[in-house]
XYZ file of C-alpha atoms in Angstrom:
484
model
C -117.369 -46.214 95.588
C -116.002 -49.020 97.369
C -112.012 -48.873 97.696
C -110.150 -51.837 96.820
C -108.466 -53.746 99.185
C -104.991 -52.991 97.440
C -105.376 -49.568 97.469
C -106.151 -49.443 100.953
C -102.848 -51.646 102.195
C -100.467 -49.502 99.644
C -100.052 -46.490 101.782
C -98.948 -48.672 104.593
C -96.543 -50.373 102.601
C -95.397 -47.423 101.257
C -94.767 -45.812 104.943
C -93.320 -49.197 105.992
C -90.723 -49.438 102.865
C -89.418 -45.892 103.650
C -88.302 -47.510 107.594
C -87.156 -51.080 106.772
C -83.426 -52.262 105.603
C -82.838 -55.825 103.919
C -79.669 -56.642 102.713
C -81.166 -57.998 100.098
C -80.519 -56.515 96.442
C -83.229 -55.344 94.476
C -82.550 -57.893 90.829
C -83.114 -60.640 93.657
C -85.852 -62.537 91.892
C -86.985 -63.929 95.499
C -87.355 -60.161 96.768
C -89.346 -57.912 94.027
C -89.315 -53.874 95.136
C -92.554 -53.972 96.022
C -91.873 -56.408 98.596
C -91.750 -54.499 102.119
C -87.998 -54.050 103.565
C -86.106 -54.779 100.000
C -83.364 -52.911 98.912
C -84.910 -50.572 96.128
C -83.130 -47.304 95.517
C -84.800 -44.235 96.805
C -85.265 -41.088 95.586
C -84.829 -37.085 96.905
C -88.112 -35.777 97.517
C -86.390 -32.354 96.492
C -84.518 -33.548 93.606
C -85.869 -36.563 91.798
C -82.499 -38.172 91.481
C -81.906 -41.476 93.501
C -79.694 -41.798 96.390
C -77.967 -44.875 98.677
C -78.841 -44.537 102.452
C -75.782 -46.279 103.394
C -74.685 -44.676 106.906
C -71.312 -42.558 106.705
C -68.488 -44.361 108.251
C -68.255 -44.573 112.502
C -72.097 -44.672 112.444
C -74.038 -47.379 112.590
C -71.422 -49.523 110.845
C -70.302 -50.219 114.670
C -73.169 -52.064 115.229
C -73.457 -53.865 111.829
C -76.442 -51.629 110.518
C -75.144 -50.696 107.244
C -77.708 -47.959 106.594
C -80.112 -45.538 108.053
C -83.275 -47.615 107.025
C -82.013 -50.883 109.079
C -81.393 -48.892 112.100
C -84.999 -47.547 111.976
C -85.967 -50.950 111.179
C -84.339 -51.928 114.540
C -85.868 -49.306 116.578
C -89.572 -49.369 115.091
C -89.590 -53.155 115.173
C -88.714 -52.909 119.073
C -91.162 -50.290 118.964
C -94.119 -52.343 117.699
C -93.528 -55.114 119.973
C -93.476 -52.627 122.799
C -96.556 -51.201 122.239
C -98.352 -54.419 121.127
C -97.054 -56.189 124.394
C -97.461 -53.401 126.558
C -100.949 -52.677 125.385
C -103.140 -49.827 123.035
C -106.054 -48.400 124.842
C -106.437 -46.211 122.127
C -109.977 -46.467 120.668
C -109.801 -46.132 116.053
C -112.044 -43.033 117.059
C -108.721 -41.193 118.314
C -107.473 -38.592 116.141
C -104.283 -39.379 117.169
C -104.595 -42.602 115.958
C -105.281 -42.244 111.862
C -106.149 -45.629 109.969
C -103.645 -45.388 108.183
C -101.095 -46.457 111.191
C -100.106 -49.889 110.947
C -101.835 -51.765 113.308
C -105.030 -49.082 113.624
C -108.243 -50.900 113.920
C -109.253 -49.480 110.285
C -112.246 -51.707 108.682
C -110.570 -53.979 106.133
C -112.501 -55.345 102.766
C -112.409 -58.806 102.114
C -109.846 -59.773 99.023
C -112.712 -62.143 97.423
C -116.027 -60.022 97.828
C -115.142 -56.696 98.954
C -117.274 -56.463 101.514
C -116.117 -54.513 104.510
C -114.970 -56.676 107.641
C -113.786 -56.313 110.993
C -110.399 -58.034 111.713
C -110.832 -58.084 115.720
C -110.349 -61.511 117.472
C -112.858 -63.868 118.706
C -112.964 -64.362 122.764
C -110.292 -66.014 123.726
C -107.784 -65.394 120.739
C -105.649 -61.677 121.426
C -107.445 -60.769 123.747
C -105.327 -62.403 126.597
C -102.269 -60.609 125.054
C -103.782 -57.412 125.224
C -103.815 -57.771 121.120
C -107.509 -56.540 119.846
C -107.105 -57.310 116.247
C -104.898 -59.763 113.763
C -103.070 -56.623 112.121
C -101.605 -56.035 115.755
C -100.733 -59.541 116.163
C -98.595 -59.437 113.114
C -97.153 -55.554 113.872
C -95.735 -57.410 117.109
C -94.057 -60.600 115.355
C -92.654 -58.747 112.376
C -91.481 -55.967 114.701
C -89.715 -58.346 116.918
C -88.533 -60.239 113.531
C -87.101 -57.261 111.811
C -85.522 -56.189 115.714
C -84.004 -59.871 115.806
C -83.093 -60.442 112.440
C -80.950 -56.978 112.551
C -79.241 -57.601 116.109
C -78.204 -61.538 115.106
C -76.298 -59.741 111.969
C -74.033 -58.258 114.106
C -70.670 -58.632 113.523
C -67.775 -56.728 115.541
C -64.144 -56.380 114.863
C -61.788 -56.166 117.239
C -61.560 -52.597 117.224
C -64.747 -52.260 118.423
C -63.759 -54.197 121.230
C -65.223 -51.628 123.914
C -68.805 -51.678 122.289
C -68.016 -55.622 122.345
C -67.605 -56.169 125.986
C -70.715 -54.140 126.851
C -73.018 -55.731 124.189
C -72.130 -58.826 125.697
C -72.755 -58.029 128.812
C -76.909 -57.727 128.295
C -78.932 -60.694 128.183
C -82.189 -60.589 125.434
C -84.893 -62.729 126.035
C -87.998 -62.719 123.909
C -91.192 -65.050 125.904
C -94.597 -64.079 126.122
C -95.212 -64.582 130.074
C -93.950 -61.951 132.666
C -90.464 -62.780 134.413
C -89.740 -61.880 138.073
C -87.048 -59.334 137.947
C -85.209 -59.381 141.533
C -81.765 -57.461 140.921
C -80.107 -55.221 138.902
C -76.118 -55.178 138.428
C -74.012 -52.197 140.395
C -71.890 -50.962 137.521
C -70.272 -48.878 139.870
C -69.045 -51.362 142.595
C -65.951 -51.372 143.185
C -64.803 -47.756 142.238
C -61.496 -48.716 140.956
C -61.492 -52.354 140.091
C -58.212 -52.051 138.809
C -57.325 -53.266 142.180
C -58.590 -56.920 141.200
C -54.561 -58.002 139.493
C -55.094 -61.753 139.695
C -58.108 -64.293 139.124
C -60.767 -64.019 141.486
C -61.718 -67.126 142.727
C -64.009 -66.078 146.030
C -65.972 -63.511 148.106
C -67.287 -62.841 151.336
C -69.571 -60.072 152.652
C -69.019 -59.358 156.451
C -72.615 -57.296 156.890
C -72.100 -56.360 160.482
C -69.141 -54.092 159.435
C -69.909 -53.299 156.086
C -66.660 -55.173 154.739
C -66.129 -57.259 151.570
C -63.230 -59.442 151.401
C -62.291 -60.730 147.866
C -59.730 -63.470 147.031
C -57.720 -63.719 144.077
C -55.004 -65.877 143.057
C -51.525 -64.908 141.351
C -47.646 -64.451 141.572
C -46.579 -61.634 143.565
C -49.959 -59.466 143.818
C -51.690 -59.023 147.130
C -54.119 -62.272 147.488
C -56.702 -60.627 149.912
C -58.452 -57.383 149.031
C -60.743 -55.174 151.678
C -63.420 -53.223 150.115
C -66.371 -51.414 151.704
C -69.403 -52.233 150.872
C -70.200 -49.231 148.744
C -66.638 -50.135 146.860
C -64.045 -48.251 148.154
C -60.943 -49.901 148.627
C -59.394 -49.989 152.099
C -56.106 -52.640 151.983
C -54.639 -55.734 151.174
C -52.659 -58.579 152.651
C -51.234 -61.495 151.401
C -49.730 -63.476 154.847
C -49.718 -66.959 154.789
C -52.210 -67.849 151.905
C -51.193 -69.453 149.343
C -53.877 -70.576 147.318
C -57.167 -69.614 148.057
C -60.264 -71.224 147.456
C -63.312 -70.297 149.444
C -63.599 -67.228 151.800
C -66.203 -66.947 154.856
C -66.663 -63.826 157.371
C -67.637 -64.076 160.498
C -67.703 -61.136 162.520
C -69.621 -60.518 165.877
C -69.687 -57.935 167.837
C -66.545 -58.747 169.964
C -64.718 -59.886 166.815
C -64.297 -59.590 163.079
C -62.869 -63.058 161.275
C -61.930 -64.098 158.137
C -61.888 -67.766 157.141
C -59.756 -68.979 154.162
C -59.985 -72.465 152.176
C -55.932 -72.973 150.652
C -56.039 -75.495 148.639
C -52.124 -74.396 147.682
C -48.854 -77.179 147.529
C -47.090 -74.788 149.454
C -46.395 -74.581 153.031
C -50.014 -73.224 153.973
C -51.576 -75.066 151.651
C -54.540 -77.779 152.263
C -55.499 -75.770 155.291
C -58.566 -73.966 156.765
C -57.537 -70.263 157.987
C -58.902 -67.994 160.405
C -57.815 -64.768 159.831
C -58.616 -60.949 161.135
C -59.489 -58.631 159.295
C -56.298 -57.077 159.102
C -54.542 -60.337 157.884
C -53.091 -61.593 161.076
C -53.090 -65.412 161.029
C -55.329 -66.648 163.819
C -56.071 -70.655 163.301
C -55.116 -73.341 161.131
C -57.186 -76.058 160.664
C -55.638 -79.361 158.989
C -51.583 -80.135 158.087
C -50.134 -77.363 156.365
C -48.723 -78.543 153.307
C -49.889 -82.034 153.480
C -53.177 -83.202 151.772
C -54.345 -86.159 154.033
C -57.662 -88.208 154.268
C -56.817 -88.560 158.105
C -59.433 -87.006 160.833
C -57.199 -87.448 163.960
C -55.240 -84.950 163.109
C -57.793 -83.391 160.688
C -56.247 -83.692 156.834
C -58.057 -81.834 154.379
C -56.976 -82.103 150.542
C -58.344 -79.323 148.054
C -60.761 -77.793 150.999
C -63.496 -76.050 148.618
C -65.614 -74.056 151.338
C -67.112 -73.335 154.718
C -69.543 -71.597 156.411
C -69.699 -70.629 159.905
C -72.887 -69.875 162.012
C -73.286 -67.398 164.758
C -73.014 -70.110 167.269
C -69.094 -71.183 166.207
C -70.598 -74.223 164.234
C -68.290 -74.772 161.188
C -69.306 -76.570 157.995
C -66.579 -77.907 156.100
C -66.914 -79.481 152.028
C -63.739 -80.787 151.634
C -62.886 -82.074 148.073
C -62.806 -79.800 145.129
C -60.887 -82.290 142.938
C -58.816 -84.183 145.514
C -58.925 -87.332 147.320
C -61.924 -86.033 149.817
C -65.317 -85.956 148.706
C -67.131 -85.386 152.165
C -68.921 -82.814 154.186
C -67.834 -81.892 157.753
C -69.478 -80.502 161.007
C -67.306 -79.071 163.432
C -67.726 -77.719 167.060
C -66.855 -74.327 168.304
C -63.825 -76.048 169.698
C -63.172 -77.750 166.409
C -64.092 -81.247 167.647
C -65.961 -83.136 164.331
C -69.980 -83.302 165.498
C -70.841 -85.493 162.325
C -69.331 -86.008 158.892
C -70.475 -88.352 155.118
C -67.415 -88.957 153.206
C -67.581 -90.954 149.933
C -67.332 -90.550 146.760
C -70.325 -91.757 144.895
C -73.497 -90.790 143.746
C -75.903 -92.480 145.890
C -77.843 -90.215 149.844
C -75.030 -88.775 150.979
C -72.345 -89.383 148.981
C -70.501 -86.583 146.292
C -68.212 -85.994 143.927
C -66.600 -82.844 144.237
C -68.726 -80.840 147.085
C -67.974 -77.633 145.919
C -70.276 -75.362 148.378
C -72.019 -75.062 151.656
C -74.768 -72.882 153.458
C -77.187 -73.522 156.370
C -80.700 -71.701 155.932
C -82.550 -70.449 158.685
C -84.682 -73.847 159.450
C -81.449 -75.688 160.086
C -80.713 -77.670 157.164
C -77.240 -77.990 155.661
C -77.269 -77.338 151.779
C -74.046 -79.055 149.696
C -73.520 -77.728 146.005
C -72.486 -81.618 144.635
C -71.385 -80.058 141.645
C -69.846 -83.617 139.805
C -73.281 -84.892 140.569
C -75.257 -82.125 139.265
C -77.349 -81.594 142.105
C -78.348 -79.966 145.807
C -78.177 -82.314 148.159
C -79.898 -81.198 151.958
C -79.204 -82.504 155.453
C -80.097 -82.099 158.875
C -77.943 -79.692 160.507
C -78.126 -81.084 164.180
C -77.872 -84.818 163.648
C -76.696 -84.772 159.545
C -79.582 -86.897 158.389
C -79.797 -87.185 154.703
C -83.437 -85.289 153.360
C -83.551 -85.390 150.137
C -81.520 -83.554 146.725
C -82.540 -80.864 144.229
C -81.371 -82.462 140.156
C -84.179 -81.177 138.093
C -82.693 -77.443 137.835
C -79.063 -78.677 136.906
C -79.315 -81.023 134.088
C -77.128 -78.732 131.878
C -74.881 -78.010 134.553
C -73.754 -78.723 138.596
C -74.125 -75.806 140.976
C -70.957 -74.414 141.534
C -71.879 -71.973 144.951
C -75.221 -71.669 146.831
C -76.206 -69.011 149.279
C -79.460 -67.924 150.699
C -80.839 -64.185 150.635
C -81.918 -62.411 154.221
C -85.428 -63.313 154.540
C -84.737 -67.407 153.559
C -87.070 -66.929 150.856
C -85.142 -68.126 147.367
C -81.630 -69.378 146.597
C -79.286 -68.093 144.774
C -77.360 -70.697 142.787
C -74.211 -70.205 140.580
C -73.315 -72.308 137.353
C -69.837 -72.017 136.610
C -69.319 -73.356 132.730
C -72.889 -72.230 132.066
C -71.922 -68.758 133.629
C -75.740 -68.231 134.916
C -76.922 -67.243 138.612
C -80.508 -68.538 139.222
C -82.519 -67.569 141.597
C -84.529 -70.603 143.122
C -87.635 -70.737 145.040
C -86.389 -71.899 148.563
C -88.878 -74.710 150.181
C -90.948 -74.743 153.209
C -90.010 -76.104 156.427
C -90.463 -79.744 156.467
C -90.749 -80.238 152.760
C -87.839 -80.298 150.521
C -89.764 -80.693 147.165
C -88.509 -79.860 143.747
C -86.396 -77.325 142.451
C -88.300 -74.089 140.917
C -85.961 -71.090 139.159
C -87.817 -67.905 139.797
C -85.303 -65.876 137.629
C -81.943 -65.853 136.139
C -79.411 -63.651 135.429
C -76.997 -64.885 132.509
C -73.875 -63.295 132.242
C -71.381 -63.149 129.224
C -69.877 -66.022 127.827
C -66.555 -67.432 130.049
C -67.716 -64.722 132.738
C -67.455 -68.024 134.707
C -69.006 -67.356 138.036
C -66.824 -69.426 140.920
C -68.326 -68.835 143.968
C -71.030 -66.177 144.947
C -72.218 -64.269 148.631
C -75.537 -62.525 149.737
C -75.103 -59.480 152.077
C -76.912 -60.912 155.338
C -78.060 -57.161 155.800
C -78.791 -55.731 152.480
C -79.364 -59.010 150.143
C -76.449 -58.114 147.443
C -75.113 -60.496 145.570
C -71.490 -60.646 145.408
C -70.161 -62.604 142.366
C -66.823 -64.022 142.190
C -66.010 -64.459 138.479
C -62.575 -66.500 137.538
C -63.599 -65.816 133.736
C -63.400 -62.271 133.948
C -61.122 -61.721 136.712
C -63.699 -59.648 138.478
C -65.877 -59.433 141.782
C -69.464 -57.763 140.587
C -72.427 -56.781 142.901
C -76.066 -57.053 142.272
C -78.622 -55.358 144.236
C -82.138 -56.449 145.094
C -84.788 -54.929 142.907
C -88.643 -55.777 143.450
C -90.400 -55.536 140.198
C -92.343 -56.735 137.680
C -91.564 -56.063 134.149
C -92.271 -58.059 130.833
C -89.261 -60.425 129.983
C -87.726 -59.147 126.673
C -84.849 -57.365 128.562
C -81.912 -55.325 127.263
C-alpha cells in the first residue's frame, strides 16, 4: 500500500516541533499547533501531564531565549545551514542517514497523484551550492531563518552589560559566495590595557625594535605609552606634547625616533615632533603655539599625520580641520621638495587630508577624508595620478597604510567604524578601488588612525570610540562568510 504523502511528512514535523520555539501563543488563529515552531504545550513522556519549557532564571534569559526549545531552535537552525553550505556527501543508502532526517534524500509522493518522485535538482539548480535536492534547499533557509529570527530578538539589560560588550563585538554576515578572511583580532594584546587612561587617538609600530608607541589624549595621564609588541608595557612619558594627533616611528639601526603631530593651543601645540624613544624632545617642526599658513618659517595648523621613509623623506598632511588643507614633501634637512595646498575638491586639492603613506612603487597615498576619497601622487616630482571614490561613498577614509608585501590596503572609516582591506594596484595603473575584506567593529568603536607592523603585517588600531589600541594578526584562509 502506497503511503500518503501526509503521513510520510508527519514524523518530521513531529521531530521538528519538539526543537523549535515561537513566541507565538497557541489560540493565535494565524499559528494553529500543528504549525511547525508554535507554542503548543507539551507533555511528560513519563507522566502524561503537560509542562512549560520556559528556561529557569540566569539561563538562556541572558540571551533573550526564553525557553529550551528556542535555544535548540538557534543551534539546529545554524546547524542546518552548516551542513547544507558546507556540503552532505552522504549517499540516502547510509544507515546513518535514515529518511526520516530532514533533508534525507527519501523518495517523496506527489500531493495530486501519489506517485512516487524524486525531489533532486535539475543541472544547474543546487547543484552549484553543493544542495542535491529542494528539501535541503529549504533545511538551509529555514535554519538560517529560525537562527536569525532568534538572535535579532535579543534584547539585553544593562546588567548584562559584560555579555553586551562581547556580543557586540562579532560581526554576522549571511552571503552565499566565499569571503577572504585575512586577520583575526589578538584578544590578548596589550596584557593590561588598563594602562590606556585617556582617548586614544594614534599608533605607531616601530618593527625594527619590536616597539609600539600609542598616543592618547587627557588631563594629567601620561600621553605616550611604550608597549612591546607582544603587549607588555614598558613606560610612559608625557614631555612636551600637548595634543597629539598622528604618531610615526622611525627607527634605523643607528637610531630609534618617534614623530608626533600636536595639534594642541598650548605652547607645543601646531608642531611636528621628533622624539626618542625615551621621550626626549629632539626636533620641532613649525611655530610652537602658533597655527600659521606661512612656509618660510614652516606654520602648520591642526597637522593630522606624517610618514617618514628610510631615506629621511618626510610627508606631511597638514589640515585636520584648520586653515591648511595641503600635503607636504620635505627633505632630510627639512627643506620643502614639493607641496598642493587648497582646499577644494578638484586633482590635487582636499578638504581635510587626514592620512599619508608611500607604497613601495613610490607613490604618495592622501586619505582626503572631507572628499571621500584616495587621492595618489608621484612621490619624486608630486604629479597628480589619479583618486580612489568608488569604495567610500558611505564614508571618507580616515587612515591608510599598506601591509609588508604592498599587496592590499588597509583603510580605516572612522563614523562607519569599519577597516577594509583593499586590493592595492599594479605599478603604472591606478584603477578602481576593490575591498577584498572587511572587518566591522562595534558601533562608536570609531577607528582614528590605524598601523601595519612593517615586519609581521599586524594591524594596530587606534580607536577614539572605545578608548583602546587593538591588534589584528594576519591569517591566510578561506572560510565561508557567515562569521561569528
Amino acid at each position: 500500500m502506497t503511503p500518503s504523502p501526509t503521513a510520510l511528512s508527519r514524523a518530521p514535523r513531529r521531530k521538528v516541533e519538539r526543537l523549535l520555539g515561537d513566541k507565538r501563543e497557541k489560540t493565535d488563529p494565524q499559528c494553529p499547533d500543528e504549525l511547525l515552531g508554535s507554542e503548543a504545550v507539551q507533555f511528560s513522556p513519563a507522566t502524561g501531564e503537560p509542562f512549560s519549557p520556559v528556561f529557569s532564571p540566569g539561563h538562556g534569559e541572558i540571551l533573550g531565549l526564553r525557553c529550551w526549545r528556542q535555544l535548540l531552535s538557534c543551534i539546529s537552525g545554524f546547524g542546518f545551514a552548516f551542513l547544507r553550505l558546507s556540503g552532505d556527501k552522504r549517499e540516502k543508502t547510509d544507515p546513518q542517514c535514515p529518511d526520516e532526517l530532514l533533508g534525507s534524500e527519501a523518495v517523496q509522493f506527489s500531493p495530486a497523484t501519489g506517485e512516487p518522485f524524486s525531489p533532486v535538482f535539475s543541472p544547474g539548480h543546487g547543484e552549484i551550492l553543493g544542495l542535491r535536492c529542494w528539501r535541503q534547499l529549504l533545511s538551509c533557509i529555514s535554519g538560517f531563518g529560525f537562527a536569525f529570527l532568534r538572535l535579532s530578538e535579543v534584547e539585553l539589560s544593562i546588567t548584562h552589560f559584560i555579555v553586551f560588550k562581547v556580543v557586540k563585538n562579532f560581526v554576522f554576515q549571511v552571503s552565499w559566495r566565499t569571503e577572504k578572511i585575512l586577520y583575526r583580532l589578538d584578544v590578548g594584546w596589550p596584557k593590561y590595557p588598563e594602562y590606556f587612561t585617556g582617548v586614544t587617538f594614534c599608533v605607531a609600530a616601530d618593527s625594527l625594535n619590536g616597539l609600539v608607541y600609542v598616543a592618547q589624549r587627557g588631563d594629567n595621564i601620561p600621553k605616550v605609552l611604550v608597549f612591546t609588541e607582544d603587549g607588555y608595557f614598558l613606560r610612559a612619558w608625557n614631555y612636551t606634547v600637548d595634543t597629539p594627533h598622528g604618531i610615526f616611528a622611525a627607527s634605523t639601526l643607528h637610531e630609534q625616533s618617534v614623530w608626533i603631530t600636536d595639534v594642541g593651543s598650548g605652547s607645543y601645540g601646531h608642531t611636528i615632533k621628533k622624539y626618542n624613544s625615551f621621550g626626549d624632545l629632539v626636533q620641532v617642526l613649525g611655530t610652537p603655539g602658533k597655527k600659521g599658513t606661512g612656509l618660510n618659517p614652516l606654520q602648520f595648523d591642526n597637522p593630522a599625520e606624517l610618514y617618514v621613509e628610510d631615506t629621511g623623506d618626510i610627508y606631511i598632511v597638514d589640515g585636520d580641520g584648520g586653515l591648511n588643507n595641503r600635503l607636504i614633501k620635505l627633505s632630510q634637512d627639512f627643506m620643502i621638495l614639493w607641496l598642493h595646498g587648497e582646499n577644494g575638491t578638484g586633482p590635487g586639492k582636499f578638504n581635510i587630508p587626514h592620512s599619508v603613506t608611500v607604497d613601495s612603487s613610490g607613490r604618495v597615498w592622501v586619505a582626503d577624508r572631507g572628499n571621500k576619497r584616495l587621492q595618489i601622487f608621484d612621490k619624486d616630482t608630486g604629479e597628480w595620478l589619479g583618486e580612489w571614490n568608488n569604495c567610500f561613498t558611505e564614508e571618507g577614509p580616515s587612515s591608510v597604510r599598506f601591509t609588508p608585501d604592498g599587496k592590499y590596503l588597509i583603510v580605516a572609516q572612522l563614523n562607519l567604524s569599519r577597516l577594509s582591506v583593499v586590493a592595492a594596484p599594479p605599478v603604472g595603473s591606478i584603477g578602481n578601488c576593490t575591498v577584498i575584506s572587511t572587518i566591522q567593529l562595534a558601533d562608536q568603536v570609531l577607528p582614528h588612525l590605524l598601523e601595519v607592523d612593517g615586519k609581521t603585517g599586524a594591524i594596530y588600531v587606534a580607536e577614539i570610540g572605545a578608548k583602546q589600541v587593538q591588534k589584528y594578526v594576519p591569517l591566510n584562509s578561506y572560510v565561508p562568510s557567515f562569521v561569528l
